[in-house]
Coordinates of C-alpha atoms in Angstrom, one line a residue:
Chain J
M1 CA -13.3 32.0 65.4
N2 CA -10.9 33.8 67.9
P3 CA -9.0 36.8 66.8
E4 CA -5.5 34.5 66.6
R5 CA -6.5 31.6 64.6
R6 CA -8.2 34.5 61.7
Q7 CA -5.3 35.9 61.3
L8 CA -3.1 32.6 61.4
L9 CA -6.1 31.6 57.8
G10 CA -5.7 35.4 56.5
W11 CA -2.1 34.7 56.3
G12 CA -2.3 31.3 55.4
A13 CA -4.6 32.5 52.6
A14 CA -2.2 35.8 51.9
A15 CA 1.0 33.1 51.4
A16 CA -1.2 30.9 48.7
A17 CA -2.1 34.2 46.9
A18 CA 1.1 35.0 47.2
L19 CA 3.0 31.5 45.9
A20 CA -0.1 30.3 44.0
P21 CA 1.3 32.3 40.4
G22 CA 5.0 30.8 41.2
F23 CA 3.5 27.3 41.2
R24 CA 1.5 28.0 38.0
L25 CA 4.6 30.0 36.2
I26 CA 6.7 26.6 37.0
E27 CA 3.9 24.7 35.3
L28 CA 3.4 27.4 32.4
A29 CA 8.0 27.3 32.4
Q30 CA 7.7 23.3 31.6
A31 CA 4.8 23.7 29.1
R32 CA 6.0 24.4 25.4
S33 CA 4.7 27.9 23.8
P34 CA 3.0 27.7 21.4
Q35 CA 6.2 28.9 18.8
E36 CA 8.7 26.9 20.5
A37 CA 9.7 24.0 18.6
A38 CA 9.9 19.4 19.8
S39 CA 13.5 19.3 20.4
V40 CA 15.6 16.2 20.0
L41 CA 17.2 16.8 23.5
Q42 CA 13.4 15.4 24.6
R43 CA 12.3 12.0 23.5
W44 CA 8.9 11.3 25.3
G45 CA 7.9 8.0 26.0
L46 CA 5.7 5.5 27.8
L47 CA 7.3 2.7 30.4
I48 CA 4.0 -0.2 30.6
D49 CA 4.7 -2.7 33.2
I50 CA 2.2 -5.9 31.8
T51 CA 2.7 -7.9 35.4
K52 CA -0.2 -4.3 37.2
C53 CA -1.6 -4.7 33.9
V54 CA -5.6 -5.5 34.7
D55 CA -8.0 -7.1 32.6
C56 CA -9.5 -3.0 32.5
D57 CA -9.6 -0.6 29.3
V58 CA -9.8 2.6 31.1
C59 CA -6.4 3.1 29.5
V60 CA -8.6 2.9 25.8
T61 CA -11.6 5.1 27.4
A62 CA -9.8 7.5 28.4
C63 CA -7.6 7.9 24.7
H64 CA -10.9 7.9 22.8
E65 CA -12.8 10.4 24.9
E66 CA -10.0 12.7 25.5
N67 CA -8.9 13.0 21.4
G68 CA -12.8 12.2 20.0
V69 CA -12.5 9.0 18.5
T70 CA -16.3 7.7 18.6
G71 CA -16.8 4.4 17.1
Q72 CA -19.7 3.9 14.5
G73 CA -21.0 0.1 16.2
R74 CA -18.5 -1.1 12.9
P75 CA -16.0 -2.9 14.3
A76 CA -14.0 -3.9 11.5
T77 CA -13.7 0.0 10.1
D78 CA -14.3 1.8 13.7
A79 CA -10.2 3.8 14.8
Q80 CA -9.2 2.2 17.6
W81 CA -6.2 4.8 18.7
I82 CA -4.9 1.9 21.6
R83 CA -6.8 -1.5 22.2
K84 CA -6.1 -4.1 24.5
V85 CA -4.2 -7.4 23.7
N86 CA -5.3 -10.6 25.5
L87 CA -1.4 -12.9 24.9
R88 CA -1.7 -16.2 25.5
D89 CA 1.7 -18.5 25.6
K90 CA 0.8 -21.2 22.2
R91 CA 2.7 -23.6 25.0
T92 CA 2.6 -23.1 28.1
G93 CA -1.3 -21.2 28.0
Y94 CA 0.5 -18.0 30.4
A95 CA -2.0 -15.6 29.4
Q96 CA -1.2 -12.0 29.7
T97 CA -2.9 -8.2 28.9
L98 CA -1.3 -5.5 27.3
P99 CA -2.4 -2.0 26.2
L100 CA -1.3 -1.7 21.9
M101 CA -0.6 1.7 20.5
C102 CA 1.8 3.3 18.1
Q103 CA 5.1 2.5 19.5
H104 CA 6.5 5.9 18.7
C105 CA 9.5 4.8 17.0
E106 CA 13.0 6.3 16.4
H107 CA 13.0 4.6 12.9
P108 CA 9.2 4.8 12.1
P109 CA 8.2 2.4 9.1
C110 CA 5.1 4.7 8.9
V111 CA 7.7 7.9 8.1
D112 CA 9.5 5.9 6.1
V113 CA 6.5 5.2 3.3
C114 CA 4.5 7.6 3.4
P115 CA 4.9 9.3 0.1
T116 CA 4.2 12.6 0.6
G117 CA 5.8 13.8 4.1
A118 CA 2.7 13.3 5.7
S119 CA 3.9 10.6 8.2
F120 CA 6.1 12.3 10.0
K121 CA 8.2 12.7 13.8
R122 CA 8.8 15.2 15.7
D123 CA 11.7 15.9 17.1
D124 CA 10.8 15.2 20.5
G125 CA 9.8 11.6 19.3
I126 CA 5.8 11.6 18.8
V127 CA 5.1 10.7 15.5
L128 CA 2.0 11.8 14.5
V129 CA 0.2 12.6 10.3
D130 CA 0.0 16.0 9.0
K131 CA -3.5 16.0 8.7
H132 CA -3.0 18.3 5.6
T133 CA -1.1 16.4 3.9
C134 CA -2.2 12.6 4.1
I135 CA -3.8 11.2 0.7
G136 CA -5.5 9.0 2.2
C137 CA -3.2 5.9 0.3
R138 CA -2.9 3.7 4.0
Y139 CA 1.0 2.7 2.7
C140 CA 1.9 3.5 6.4
V141 CA -1.3 1.6 8.0
L142 CA 0.5 -1.7 5.5
A143 CA 3.9 -0.5 6.7
C144 CA 3.3 -0.4 10.5
P145 CA 4.3 -3.5 12.7
Y146 CA 2.2 -2.8 14.9
G147 CA -1.1 -2.3 13.4
A148 CA -1.5 1.0 15.2
R149 CA -2.8 3.3 12.6
S150 CA -6.3 2.8 11.3
F151 CA -8.0 4.7 8.4
V152 CA -10.9 6.9 8.6
H153 CA -13.7 5.0 7.1
E154 CA -16.8 8.1 7.1
A155 CA -17.6 11.6 8.3
V156 CA -16.5 12.4 12.2
S157 CA -18.7 14.5 14.0
G158 CA -18.1 15.2 17.8
Q159 CA -14.0 16.8 17.4
K160 CA -12.2 17.9 20.2
A161 CA -10.4 21.2 19.1
D162 CA -6.8 20.1 20.2
V163 CA -7.2 16.6 18.1
P164 CA -8.1 17.6 14.2
R165 CA -9.2 14.2 12.4
G166 CA -11.1 13.5 9.2
K167 CA -12.5 11.2 6.9
G168 CA -10.0 9.5 4.0
T169 CA -7.2 10.3 6.4
V170 CA -5.0 7.7 8.3
E171 CA -4.5 9.3 12.6
S172 CA -3.0 7.0 15.0
C173 CA -2.1 8.1 19.0
T174 CA -0.3 11.2 19.4
L175 CA 0.7 10.1 22.5
C176 CA -1.6 13.4 23.4
V177 CA 0.8 15.3 21.9
H178 CA -1.8 18.0 22.6
R179 CA -1.5 17.4 26.7
V180 CA 2.2 17.2 26.7
D181 CA 2.9 20.4 24.8
R182 CA 1.1 21.5 27.8
A183 CA 3.3 19.5 30.5
E184 CA 0.4 17.4 31.0
T185 CA 0.5 13.4 30.6
P186 CA -1.4 11.2 28.4
A187 CA -4.9 10.8 28.7
C188 CA -4.3 6.6 28.9
V189 CA -1.5 7.7 31.8
E190 CA -3.4 9.4 33.5
A191 CA -6.8 7.3 33.8
C192 CA -4.4 4.0 34.5
N193 CA -2.9 5.7 37.5
R194 CA -6.2 7.0 38.2
D195 CA -8.7 3.9 38.0
G196 CA -6.8 1.0 36.7
G197 CA -3.5 -0.7 37.9
K198 CA -1.0 1.9 37.9
A199 CA 0.9 -0.3 35.0
M200 CA 1.5 2.9 32.6
A201 CA 4.4 6.2 33.2
F202 CA 5.2 8.6 30.7
G203 CA 7.8 10.9 30.7
D204 CA 11.3 11.6 28.8
L205 CA 13.5 8.9 28.2
N206 CA 16.7 11.6 28.0
D207 CA 16.0 13.2 31.2
A208 CA 18.7 11.5 33.2
S209 CA 16.5 12.6 36.5
A210 CA 12.9 11.5 35.2
E211 CA 11.4 8.4 36.9
I212 CA 10.9 6.5 33.1
H213 CA 14.5 6.7 32.6
R214 CA 15.6 5.8 36.4
R215 CA 13.2 2.2 36.2
L216 CA 14.4 1.7 32.2
R217 CA 18.2 1.7 33.8
S218 CA 17.6 -0.1 36.5
E219 CA 14.9 -2.5 36.0
P220 CA 15.1 -4.8 33.1
S221 CA 12.1 -3.9 30.0
S222 CA 11.6 -5.2 26.4
Q223 CA 10.7 -3.3 23.1
V224 CA 7.7 -5.3 20.7
R225 CA 9.1 -6.6 17.4
A226 CA 12.6 -5.7 19.1
D227 CA 14.0 -7.4 16.2
L228 CA 13.1 -5.2 13.4
A229 CA 15.4 -2.3 15.8
L230 CA 12.8 0.2 15.4
N231 CA 13.6 1.9 18.9
T232 CA 10.6 2.3 20.4
G233 CA 9.5 5.2 22.3
V234 CA 7.4 3.0 24.1
R235 CA 8.8 0.0 26.3
Y236 CA 6.4 -2.4 28.2
Q237 CA 8.1 -4.9 31.2
G238 CA 6.7 -8.2 32.4
L239 CA 6.7 -9.3 28.5
Chain X
M1 CA 13.9 -4.7 -47.3
A2 CA 9.5 -3.5 -47.5
S3 CA 8.8 -0.3 -45.3
I4 CA 5.3 -1.6 -43.4
Q5 CA 2.1 0.0 -44.6
Y6 CA 0.8 1.7 -41.0
R7 CA -3.4 3.2 -41.1
E8 CA -5.8 4.0 -38.3
I9 CA -8.4 1.4 -38.2
D10 CA -11.9 2.8 -39.6
G11 CA -13.8 3.6 -36.5
R12 CA -17.5 3.8 -38.6
S13 CA -18.9 0.8 -38.2
G14 CA -21.6 0.3 -35.8
G15 CA -19.2 -2.0 -33.9
F16 CA -16.7 0.1 -33.3
Y17 CA -19.5 2.3 -31.6
V18 CA -20.5 -0.5 -29.7
L19 CA -17.6 -1.4 -28.4
L20 CA -16.8 2.4 -27.6
G21 CA -20.0 2.9 -26.1
A22 CA -19.9 -0.7 -24.1
L23 CA -16.4 0.6 -22.8
G24 CA -17.5 4.4 -21.8
V25 CA -20.3 2.1 -19.7
L26 CA -17.8 0.9 -18.1
V27 CA -15.5 4.1 -17.2
L28 CA -19.1 5.9 -16.1
A29 CA -19.7 3.2 -13.8
G30 CA -15.8 3.3 -12.7
L31 CA -16.8 8.0 -11.4
A32 CA -19.9 6.8 -10.3
A33 CA -18.3 3.7 -7.9
A34 CA -14.9 6.0 -7.2
W35 CA -17.6 9.1 -6.5
T36 CA -19.9 7.2 -4.3
M37 CA -17.0 6.0 -1.9
E38 CA -15.3 9.3 -1.6
H39 CA -19.1 11.2 -0.7
Q40 CA -19.5 7.8 1.8
G41 CA -16.6 7.1 2.9
H42 CA -14.1 4.3 2.5
H43 CA -17.1 1.7 4.7
I44 CA -19.2 1.2 1.7
T45 CA -16.4 -0.5 0.2
G46 CA -14.9 -4.6 1.9
M47 CA -11.9 -2.9 2.7
S48 CA -11.3 -2.5 6.7
N49 CA -8.6 -1.3 9.0
R50 CA -7.1 -4.7 8.8
I51 CA -7.9 -5.1 4.3
V52 CA -6.8 -1.2 3.7
W53 CA -6.3 -2.5 0.3
G54 CA -9.3 -3.7 -1.4
T55 CA -10.0 -4.8 -5.1
P56 CA -9.0 -1.4 -6.6
H57 CA -5.4 -2.1 -6.1
V58 CA -6.1 -5.8 -7.1
F59 CA -6.8 -4.3 -10.9
A60 CA -4.9 -1.2 -10.4
V61 CA -1.7 -3.2 -9.9
F62 CA -2.4 -5.3 -12.2
L63 CA -3.0 -3.0 -14.8
I64 CA 0.6 -0.7 -14.0
V65 CA 2.5 -4.7 -14.5
A66 CA 0.8 -5.4 -17.4
A67 CA 1.7 -1.9 -18.7
S68 CA 5.1 -2.3 -18.4
G69 CA 4.9 -5.9 -20.1
A70 CA 3.1 -4.6 -22.7
L71 CA 6.1 -3.1 -23.8
N72 CA 8.0 -5.9 -24.1
V73 CA 7.1 -6.7 -27.8
A74 CA 8.5 -2.9 -28.9
S75 CA 11.4 -3.8 -27.0
I76 CA 11.8 -7.2 -28.8
A77 CA 11.4 -5.2 -31.5
S78 CA 14.1 -1.5 -31.3
V79 CA 15.9 -3.2 -28.0
F80 CA 17.2 -7.0 -29.3
G81 CA 16.7 -6.0 -32.6
R82 CA 14.0 -9.4 -34.0
E83 CA 12.7 -8.3 -37.2
L84 CA 9.2 -10.1 -36.9
Y85 CA 8.4 -8.2 -34.0
K86 CA 8.6 -4.3 -35.5
P87 CA 5.1 -4.2 -37.1
L88 CA 3.4 -4.5 -33.4
A89 CA 6.3 -1.9 -31.7
R90 CA 4.0 0.8 -31.8
L91 CA 0.6 -0.7 -30.7
S92 CA 3.3 -2.8 -27.9
G93 CA 3.8 1.3 -26.8
L94 CA 0.4 2.2 -27.3
L95 CA -1.1 -0.4 -24.8
A96 CA 2.2 0.5 -22.3
V97 CA 0.5 3.7 -22.3
T98 CA -3.0 3.1 -21.9
L99 CA -3.0 0.3 -19.3
L100 CA -0.9 2.6 -17.6
A101 CA -3.3 5.4 -17.6
G102 CA -6.1 3.2 -16.3
G103 CA -4.6 1.4 -13.4
L104 CA -3.0 4.7 -12.2
A105 CA -6.8 6.3 -12.2
V106 CA -8.0 3.3 -10.2
L107 CA -5.1 4.1 -7.4
V108 CA -5.9 7.5 -7.6
L109 CA -9.8 7.6 -7.6
D110 CA -9.4 5.4 -4.4
L111 CA -7.2 7.4 -2.7
G112 CA -9.2 8.6 1.2
R113 CA -8.8 12.0 -0.7
P114 CA -8.2 12.2 -4.5
D115 CA -8.9 15.9 -4.0
R116 CA -5.7 16.3 -2.4
L117 CA -4.0 14.7 -5.7
I118 CA -2.0 17.5 -5.8
V119 CA -0.2 17.1 -2.5
A120 CA 0.9 13.9 -4.2
M121 CA 2.7 16.5 -7.4
T122 CA 3.9 19.1 -4.4
H123 CA 5.5 17.2 -1.2
Y124 CA 7.4 14.5 -1.8
N125 CA 9.1 12.4 0.9
F126 CA 12.2 10.6 -1.3
K127 CA 12.4 7.6 1.0
S128 CA 9.5 6.3 0.3
I129 CA 9.2 3.5 -2.6
F130 CA 5.4 5.4 -3.6
A131 CA 7.2 8.7 -3.9
W132 CA 9.8 7.2 -6.1
N133 CA 7.1 5.6 -8.2
I134 CA 5.0 8.7 -8.5
F135 CA 8.5 10.2 -11.0
L136 CA 8.5 6.2 -12.4
Y137 CA 5.2 6.3 -13.4
T138 CA 5.0 10.0 -15.5
G139 CA 8.3 9.2 -16.7
F140 CA 6.8 6.0 -17.9
F141 CA 4.6 7.6 -20.4
A142 CA 6.9 10.9 -21.3
V143 CA 10.0 7.6 -22.3
V144 CA 7.1 5.9 -23.9
A145 CA 5.8 9.3 -26.2
L146 CA 9.7 9.6 -27.0
Y147 CA 10.2 6.4 -27.8
L148 CA 6.5 6.3 -30.0
W149 CA 7.5 9.7 -31.7
T150 CA 11.2 8.4 -32.8
M151 CA 8.5 5.5 -34.5
F152 CA 6.0 7.3 -35.8
E153 CA 8.1 10.3 -37.4
R154 CA 10.2 8.8 -40.2
R155 CA 13.2 11.2 -39.6
M156 CA 13.5 9.9 -36.0
N157 CA 13.5 6.4 -36.8
G158 CA 17.3 6.6 -36.4
Y159 CA 16.9 7.1 -32.4
T160 CA 14.0 3.8 -32.3
Q161 CA 16.8 1.7 -31.2
R162 CA 18.6 4.6 -28.4
A163 CA 15.0 5.9 -27.4
G164 CA 14.0 2.0 -26.7
V165 CA 16.5 0.3 -24.8
L166 CA 15.9 4.2 -22.0
A167 CA 11.8 2.7 -22.1
F168 CA 13.5 -0.8 -21.2
L169 CA 15.6 0.0 -18.8
W170 CA 12.9 2.4 -17.3
R171 CA 10.5 0.0 -17.4
L172 CA 12.3 -2.7 -16.0
I173 CA 12.9 -0.1 -13.0
L174 CA 9.5 1.2 -12.9
T175 CA 8.3 -3.0 -12.4
T176 CA 10.9 -3.0 -10.1
G177 CA 9.9 -0.1 -8.0
T178 CA 6.0 -2.0 -8.1
G179 CA 7.5 -5.5 -6.6
S180 CA 9.6 -3.2 -3.9
I181 CA 5.5 -1.7 -2.6
F182 CA 5.3 -5.3 -1.0
G183 CA 9.0 -6.3 -0.8
F184 CA 9.6 -3.1 1.5
L185 CA 7.6 -3.7 3.4
V186 CA 9.4 -5.3 6.2
A187 CA 6.8 -6.3 9.2
R188 CA 4.6 -8.3 6.8
E189 CA 5.6 -12.3 6.2
P190 CA 3.9 -12.6 3.8
Y191 CA 5.9 -9.8 1.9
D192 CA 8.9 -8.3 3.0
S193 CA 11.5 -10.3 0.0
A194 CA 13.6 -9.0 -2.5
L195 CA 12.6 -11.4 -4.7
L196 CA 8.9 -9.7 -5.2
A197 CA 10.7 -7.2 -7.6
P198 CA 12.1 -9.8 -9.8
L199 CA 8.9 -11.6 -9.3
F200 CA 6.9 -8.7 -10.5
I201 CA 8.9 -7.9 -13.8
V202 CA 8.1 -11.8 -14.8
M203 CA 4.9 -11.2 -13.7
S204 CA 4.7 -8.3 -15.5
F205 CA 6.2 -9.9 -18.7
S206 CA 3.7 -12.7 -18.6
F207 CA 0.3 -10.5 -18.1
G208 CA 1.6 -7.5 -20.0
L209 CA 2.1 -10.2 -23.2
A210 CA -1.3 -11.6 -22.3
I211 CA -2.9 -8.5 -22.8
F212 CA -1.1 -8.1 -25.8
V213 CA -1.8 -11.0 -27.8
L214 CA -5.4 -10.1 -27.1
V215 CA -5.9 -6.7 -28.4
L216 CA -3.7 -7.7 -31.3
M217 CA -6.5 -10.5 -32.2
A218 CA -9.3 -8.4 -31.4
A219 CA -7.7 -5.3 -33.4
C220 CA -7.5 -7.4 -36.7
R221 CA -10.0 -9.0 -36.9
W222 CA -12.8 -6.3 -36.2
S223 CA -10.5 -4.1 -38.6
G224 CA -10.0 -6.9 -41.2
R225 CA -6.5 -6.9 -41.0
P226 CA -4.4 -10.0 -41.8
L227 CA -2.6 -11.8 -39.2
G228 CA -0.6 -14.6 -40.0
D229 CA 0.1 -18.0 -37.9
A230 CA 3.9 -17.7 -38.0
L231 CA 3.1 -14.4 -36.1
L232 CA 1.4 -15.6 -33.5
A233 CA 3.0 -18.9 -32.7
R234 CA 6.2 -17.0 -31.8
L235 CA 4.2 -14.6 -29.5
G236 CA 2.6 -18.2 -28.1
N237 CA 6.2 -19.4 -27.5
L238 CA 7.5 -16.8 -25.5
L239 CA 4.2 -16.8 -23.1
G240 CA 5.0 -19.6 -22.2
V241 CA 8.3 -18.9 -21.8
F242 CA 7.1 -16.2 -19.5
V243 CA 4.3 -17.9 -17.9
A244 CA 7.5 -20.8 -16.8
A245 CA 9.5 -17.9 -15.3
V246 CA 6.6 -16.7 -13.2
L247 CA 5.9 -20.1 -11.9
Y248 CA 10.0 -20.3 -11.2
F249 CA 9.7 -17.1 -9.0
V250 CA 6.5 -18.4 -7.3
A251 CA 7.8 -21.5 -6.6
V252 CA 10.9 -20.5 -5.6
H253 CA 9.6 -17.5 -2.8
H254 CA 7.3 -20.5 -1.1
L255 CA 10.2 -23.0 -1.1
T256 CA 12.4 -20.5 1.2
N257 CA 9.2 -19.5 3.1
L258 CA 8.8 -23.5 3.7
Y259 CA 11.9 -23.6 4.6
L260 CA 12.2 -20.9 7.3
A261 CA 10.0 -22.0 10.6
R262 CA 9.3 -18.6 11.4
Q263 CA 6.9 -18.8 8.2
L264 CA 5.4 -22.2 8.3
E265 CA 2.3 -20.7 9.3
L266 CA 1.9 -18.4 7.1
E267 CA 2.7 -21.2 4.3
R268 CA 0.6 -23.3 5.6
F269 CA -2.4 -20.4 5.3
L270 CA -1.6 -19.6 1.9
L271 CA -1.5 -22.9 0.6
L272 CA -3.4 -25.7 2.5
D273 CA -5.9 -24.4 4.9
G274 CA -6.3 -20.0 3.6
G275 CA -9.8 -20.8 2.1
V276 CA -10.0 -18.3 -1.0
Y277 CA -6.6 -17.7 -0.6
T278 CA -5.8 -21.5 -1.2
V279 CA -8.7 -21.6 -3.4
L280 CA -7.2 -19.0 -6.0
F281 CA -3.7 -19.9 -5.6
W282 CA -4.2 -23.1 -6.9
I283 CA -6.7 -23.2 -9.3
G284 CA -6.8 -19.0 -10.4
Q285 CA -3.0 -18.8 -10.2
I286 CA -1.4 -21.8 -11.1
L287 CA -4.0 -24.6 -12.5
V288 CA -6.2 -22.3 -15.1
G289 CA -3.3 -19.1 -14.9
S290 CA 0.2 -21.4 -15.8
I291 CA -1.0 -25.4 -16.0
V292 CA -3.3 -24.5 -18.5
P293 CA -2.1 -22.1 -20.5
L294 CA 1.3 -24.0 -20.7
V295 CA -0.8 -27.0 -22.1
L296 CA -2.6 -24.7 -24.5
V297 CA 0.3 -22.5 -26.3
Y298 CA 2.9 -26.1 -26.5
A299 CA 0.2 -29.3 -26.6
V300 CA -2.3 -28.3 -27.9
R301 CA -1.3 -24.5 -30.3
G302 CA -3.1 -22.9 -33.0
R303 CA -5.0 -19.8 -32.6
A304 CA -7.7 -20.2 -30.4
A305 CA -5.5 -22.1 -28.1
L306 CA -3.0 -18.9 -27.8
A307 CA -6.3 -16.5 -27.4
A308 CA -8.0 -18.9 -24.3
A309 CA -4.2 -19.5 -23.0
A310 CA -4.2 -15.4 -22.6
A311 CA -7.5 -15.3 -21.5
C312 CA -6.4 -17.8 -18.7
V313 CA -3.3 -15.8 -18.0
I314 CA -5.2 -12.6 -17.6
A315 CA -7.2 -14.3 -15.2
G316 CA -4.7 -16.8 -13.3
G317 CA -2.6 -12.8 -13.1
L318 CA -5.9 -11.4 -11.6
A319 CA -5.8 -13.8 -8.7
Q320 CA -2.5 -14.6 -8.1
V321 CA -2.6 -10.8 -7.3
Y322 CA -5.3 -11.1 -5.1
V323 CA -3.9 -13.7 -3.4
I324 CA -0.1 -11.5 -3.2
I325 CA -1.9 -8.5 -1.9
I326 CA -5.3 -8.8 -0.4
G327 CA -4.4 -13.1 0.9
G328 CA -1.0 -10.9 1.7
Q329 CA -2.9 -8.4 4.6
A330 CA -4.9 -10.8 5.6
Y331 CA -2.5 -13.2 7.1
P332 CA -2.5 -11.4 10.8
Q333 CA 0.7 -9.3 11.8
Q334 CA 3.2 -11.2 14.0
I335 CA 3.5 -8.7 16.6
F336 CA 4.1 -11.6 19.2
P337 CA 5.7 -14.3 18.2
G338 CA 4.8 -17.5 20.2
K339 CA 1.4 -16.0 21.3
D340 CA -2.0 -16.5 20.4
V341 CA -3.2 -13.3 20.1
S342 CA -6.9 -11.6 20.7
S343 CA -8.0 -7.9 20.7
T344 CA -11.4 -5.9 19.7
F345 CA -9.1 -4.9 16.9
F346 CA -8.8 -8.2 15.2
D347 CA -4.6 -8.9 16.2
G348 CA -4.1 -12.6 15.1
V349 CA -6.9 -13.9 13.0
I350 CA -6.9 -14.2 9.7
A351 CA -9.3 -10.8 8.5
S352 CA -12.5 -11.2 6.8
Y353 CA -12.6 -9.2 3.5
S354 CA -14.9 -9.5 0.4
P355 CA -15.1 -7.5 -2.9
S356 CA -17.8 -4.7 -2.7
L357 CA -19.8 -3.9 -5.5
P358 CA -18.1 -0.3 -6.1
E359 CA -14.8 -1.0 -5.8
I360 CA -15.0 -4.3 -8.4
A361 CA -16.8 -1.5 -10.5
L362 CA -13.7 0.8 -10.1
G363 CA -11.6 -1.9 -10.9
V364 CA -13.4 -2.6 -14.1
G365 CA -14.2 0.8 -15.0
G366 CA -10.0 1.0 -15.2
V367 CA -9.4 -1.7 -17.5
G368 CA -12.3 0.1 -19.2
L369 CA -10.8 3.4 -19.4
A370 CA -7.5 1.4 -20.7
L371 CA -8.9 -0.5 -23.2
A372 CA -11.0 2.5 -24.6
L373 CA -8.0 5.2 -25.1
T374 CA -6.6 1.9 -26.3
V375 CA -9.6 1.6 -29.1
L376 CA -9.4 5.4 -29.3
G377 CA -5.2 5.8 -29.6
L378 CA -5.5 2.8 -32.8
R379 CA -9.3 5.3 -34.4
V380 CA -6.8 8.2 -34.8
L381 CA -3.3 7.3 -35.3
P382 CA -2.1 4.4 -37.1
F383 CA -0.8 2.2 -34.3
L384 CA -1.0 -0.6 -36.6
P385 CA 0.1 -2.6 -39.9
R386 CA -2.8 -2.7 -42.6
S387 CA -0.9 -6.6 -42.7
L388 CA 0.4 -8.5 -40.6
A389 CA 0.2 -11.5 -42.8
D390 CA 3.0 -14.0 -42.6
G391 CA 4.9 -13.3 -45.9
E392 CA 4.6 -9.3 -45.0
A393 CA 5.7 -9.3 -41.5
A394 CA 8.3 -11.8 -42.6
A395 CA 9.7 -9.6 -45.1
A396 CA 9.0 -6.8 -42.9

């Protein structure tokens, strides 16, 4: 290696070393600190283009891997935080497939019915279950219009540090809140864009500069069970 | 006006202890079931992520609905001033409390985390009808206890009517709350109707009176107290009216649904091809629970016919609550109207459910608890008049 080239590489390394913490700081600045409360200025949501949704389930696998949701081989009682739903029009036979999970409603029926307030909505629109105050009455499971909630029917093992679960309580998609708080995207979205049909987008519905906001403003989209006027945080295209 | 003489039951006979022992066994079986469910998790039951409320809830809701209805006899005496029913008022209040206790015990022991009952007492979401019900149920105990006190304590007798009115209003609100647990479920086609609140109120009249009649007949027979035919005939007439009222509300509910195109599939499921739910509706609820009792109380008449009618109303009532709670969940949610839906999470299909032994044991345990508390109540306090013979009841 000639001296000039060596010097150039040295400067490059020095520049990278100098800039890297800066980029890291930008990333950290975008993440919420643990002390900082979620803000009503944000409304996290998903936009799912089901014309791109292919016959795969990488979103489901990624979600359950990320959140430590493991089955016991009992489909009726095993938890499912996200599922692939296949649709076929009753008259035309037109077939579609889409991922369905908690729709993170602005007016969530699960939150309304919960007697203890364990079902709650964060200021930034993410609907969660407080695992400490859920008494396992399952009223929210009945109330959810999307069948998105699961009751933990037996002891769980292999839990992830960020995702507490517990027998006898109810759980559902958290929009990967632990990742969102670190300024990352939910596991399903990441997997879909890496290994799937690139059908899923995540972002702040309130942020005018966000791609999801731009698309929702300029392209047609719909809500599942829009008749219920719940103003869902998850929107679909092509439905 | 002759004063009514009340007296505790003796409680020294072998039969008394056999009865109490048998009920105790049911309670123990219920507790064992709850313990097993809590330790193993609910996967050992027939319940699933699609049928989240199962047989325990059928028993619990039936008992809670019947509890408020059992108070009706007392209400008729003190709110509507029918003296004939006055000697029965104390037993009516007792049953209201014991049936509610039995129902609540089942509900609480079925929770995923029954150990967190204290959380339900310290954290409230007042938009939840469930949270309101916690106050309505505990308040009902207090109001009925007050009502009973005004009946038992001679100096307080002057307040019985006022306490009776309070208890009557409270029970109407309570059953409205129970019906609204389902009525407020906006995203479920079988529920989501304001009609469920008044339906539950007339169901409570019917179920509560049926249980009251059977308990009254058993208590009088086993303690050797006279029970007049005229009094029973009046109760029978009343039971018939209540059964007819339930039929009316059920008919209006189904007719309304049949008129709405979006509800036709649901009605087809419930009335025509819903398997066990259709059978339970037509054979259990309509035939056994409604038509047979109406024939028994209005055409056959008599003591045995009334007892049989009351038993039929209870059996039909359990079938009705089963169809409402479990049939209502088994019918798939219409998340994507106009589409055939399938998934690994049982979307678009009728959810399967069969009651498991622990669930049945827990539910029956609640019935056992309610009846055991009733027997103990009759033993320790003078709830039952020494005689309910026609002449004395009429004079009273």
